[in-house]
Amino acid sequence: MIFLFNFYTKMNPKTGGDENPSVEERAGVVREVGSNAVWSLSSCKPGFGVEQLRDNCMDTYWQSDGTLPHLVNIQFQRKTTVNQIYIYTDYKLDESYTPSRISIRSGTHFNDLQEVEVIDLCEPTGWVVIPIKDIRDKAIRTFMIQIAVISNHQNGRDTHMRQIRIHSPIEGRNCPIAPIENYGNFSSVQFLQYSTIR
């Protein structure tokens, strides 16, 4: 049984562009698991679909083509641990197409999705980091994530999202490894043998 938050939270996600999902990926703390999922959208303009949302290019984007809410469905073939979702938006370029309220939902399929987080954004430019946790403050295990755009800035009808990345913690790596410099300089031969990983 998955215990999820099922109420609205007015959280302040990390925004501002200085967050970068690839930093944690390169450090070996998390892995990007979006490539292990099947992605679908509630709607899209031709040429502005899932491929653009996942191409690692900030100049391309998904553009919806329908009524709110706009949905991004991410379905995994096996139960997957998810602890963060990164969404790249650019209010300066997209203006009224930029999401202002996003709901994150989780479950096993479309019929049992529960709301995990509701995020209010104010003119975001850059990566928005959304931590995904259960009531015990642990990463969730799920078969499906749904990202729902509830409203846009300036009451815009359609939405733009430039990139989405889904992070899963690497087992046994709860915290990043500190550089060896943080442990001081070893002066004896016995200690120097432990200064590098073999």
XYZ file of C-alpha atoms in Angstrom:
198
model
C 0.000 0.000 0.000
C 1.339 3.427 -0.917
C 0.744 6.247 1.541
C 0.684 9.541 -0.291
C -0.083 13.106 0.605
C -3.624 13.688 -0.567
C -4.034 17.357 0.154
C -2.981 20.641 -1.413
C 0.380 21.952 -0.377
C 1.590 25.395 -1.196
C 5.232 24.568 -1.463
C 8.022 26.671 -2.833
C 9.859 24.464 -5.305
C 13.458 25.266 -6.140
C 13.468 27.431 -9.244
C 15.676 29.916 -10.955
C 17.764 28.014 -13.456
C 20.789 27.282 -11.246
C 19.385 23.822 -10.468
C 20.534 21.282 -13.016
C 19.384 17.650 -12.991
C 22.503 16.374 -14.736
C 24.729 17.432 -11.793
C 23.173 14.824 -9.474
C 23.103 12.284 -12.308
C 26.831 12.703 -12.990
C 27.582 12.523 -9.247
C 25.953 9.084 -9.158
C 23.383 10.058 -6.533
C 20.339 9.572 -8.800
C 19.531 8.141 -12.194
C 17.129 9.454 -14.799
C 14.374 6.839 -15.205
C 12.132 8.642 -17.701
C 13.699 6.651 -20.515
C 12.327 3.458 -18.903
C 8.751 4.706 -19.195
C 6.068 5.044 -21.840
C 5.070 8.705 -22.237
C 1.722 10.013 -23.463
C 0.082 13.439 -23.605
C -3.519 14.615 -23.331
C -2.969 16.650 -26.520
C -0.250 18.275 -28.587
C 0.250 20.441 -31.646
C 1.880 18.523 -34.522
C 5.659 18.606 -34.107
C 5.453 19.664 -30.437
C 5.001 16.356 -28.582
C 6.828 13.857 -26.389
C 9.937 13.854 -28.610
C 10.481 17.561 -27.932
C 9.774 17.119 -24.215
C 12.520 14.491 -23.909
C 15.184 15.656 -26.413
C 17.469 17.429 -23.861
C 17.157 20.680 -25.826
C 15.850 23.776 -24.031
C 14.848 25.398 -27.339
C 12.137 22.825 -28.110
C 8.939 22.219 -26.141
C 5.673 20.338 -25.838
C 2.687 22.507 -26.713
C -0.759 21.301 -25.699
C -3.753 21.705 -27.972
C -6.955 21.429 -25.955
C -8.689 22.424 -22.766
C -7.216 22.418 -19.257
C -6.005 20.387 -17.480
C -3.155 19.355 -19.774
C -1.686 15.966 -18.865
C 1.689 14.268 -19.189
C 1.373 10.543 -18.402
C 4.504 8.583 -17.498
C 3.951 4.811 -17.172
C 6.623 2.382 -15.983
C 6.556 -1.337 -16.793
C 7.645 -2.174 -13.244
C 7.284 -0.417 -9.910
C 9.844 2.385 -9.870
C 11.174 4.561 -7.054
C 10.822 8.286 -7.832
C 12.157 11.036 -5.573
C 12.298 14.131 -7.818
C 10.750 15.545 -10.945
C 12.555 18.299 -12.829
C 10.528 20.499 -15.191
C 12.167 23.126 -17.391
C 10.030 26.187 -18.125
C 10.835 29.635 -19.474
C 8.376 32.400 -18.634
C 10.421 34.987 -20.572
C 9.884 33.083 -23.816
C 6.538 31.383 -23.203
C 4.596 34.014 -21.173
C 0.927 32.926 -21.010
C 1.882 29.368 -22.069
C 3.877 28.914 -18.823
C 2.219 26.733 -16.157
C 1.245 28.508 -12.938
C -0.210 25.504 -11.059
C 0.904 21.895 -11.508
C -0.513 18.788 -9.857
C 1.638 15.657 -9.508
C -0.309 12.403 -9.248
C 0.834 8.832 -8.676
C -0.693 5.360 -8.828
C -0.696 2.016 -10.605
C -2.887 3.108 -13.549
C -5.221 5.901 -14.693
C -8.087 4.833 -12.412
C -6.334 5.018 -9.037
C -4.142 8.126 -9.304
C -3.728 10.111 -6.085
C -2.424 13.633 -5.787
C 1.088 13.770 -4.318
C 1.881 17.477 -4.692
C 0.354 20.697 -5.989
C 2.894 23.330 -6.994
C 2.217 27.044 -7.541
C 4.764 28.739 -9.818
C 5.390 32.442 -10.249
C 6.995 33.302 -13.593
C 9.539 30.428 -13.492
C 12.565 30.431 -15.753
C 14.839 27.407 -15.566
C 14.560 24.060 -13.838
C 11.782 23.585 -11.289
C 12.644 20.810 -8.818
C 9.669 18.976 -7.307
C 10.518 16.547 -4.483
C 8.223 13.500 -4.496
C 7.735 11.904 -1.067
C 5.209 9.873 0.870
C 3.938 10.707 4.356
C 7.025 9.060 5.880
C 9.245 11.474 3.898
C 10.538 8.674 1.648
C 10.663 8.498 -2.138
C 7.539 6.900 -3.614
C 7.377 3.610 -5.500
C 4.935 3.759 -8.379
C 3.903 2.411 -11.758
C 2.594 5.739 -13.040
C 3.198 9.466 -12.634
C 0.839 12.056 -14.078
C 1.826 15.705 -14.345
C -1.284 17.869 -14.725
C -1.130 21.539 -15.680
C -4.102 23.000 -13.807
C -3.630 26.624 -14.871
C -1.271 28.853 -16.839
C 0.025 32.371 -16.294
C -2.264 35.162 -17.539
C -5.090 32.583 -17.834
C -3.448 31.050 -20.889
C -5.278 28.187 -22.586
C -2.447 25.988 -23.896
C 0.837 25.217 -22.177
C 4.531 24.857 -22.972
C 6.905 22.555 -21.110
C 10.442 22.422 -22.428
C 11.894 19.388 -20.617
C 10.933 16.857 -17.936
C 13.347 14.563 -16.104
C 12.367 11.877 -13.586
C 14.892 10.961 -10.884
C 15.248 7.777 -8.885
C 17.762 7.464 -6.031
C 20.553 4.979 -6.599
C 20.237 2.168 -4.043
C 22.725 2.429 -1.213
C 23.663 6.003 -2.118
C 21.595 8.168 0.218
C 24.121 10.987 0.196
C 26.852 12.093 -2.180
C 30.402 11.012 -1.437
C 32.528 13.895 -0.201
C 35.785 14.567 -2.041
C 38.917 13.122 -0.427
C 40.181 16.669 0.219
C 37.496 17.007 2.900
C 39.235 14.327 4.979
C 42.616 16.083 5.183
C 46.028 15.103 3.918
C 47.416 11.756 4.989
C 51.039 11.738 6.065
C 51.747 8.073 6.799
C 52.134 5.249 4.293
C 49.451 3.213 6.082
C 46.827 5.944 5.624
C 47.902 6.931 2.097
C 46.917 3.470 0.844
C 43.272 4.356 1.650
C 43.269 7.734 -0.121
C 41.987 6.345 -3.427
C 39.360 3.861 -4.464
C 40.710 0.836 -6.293
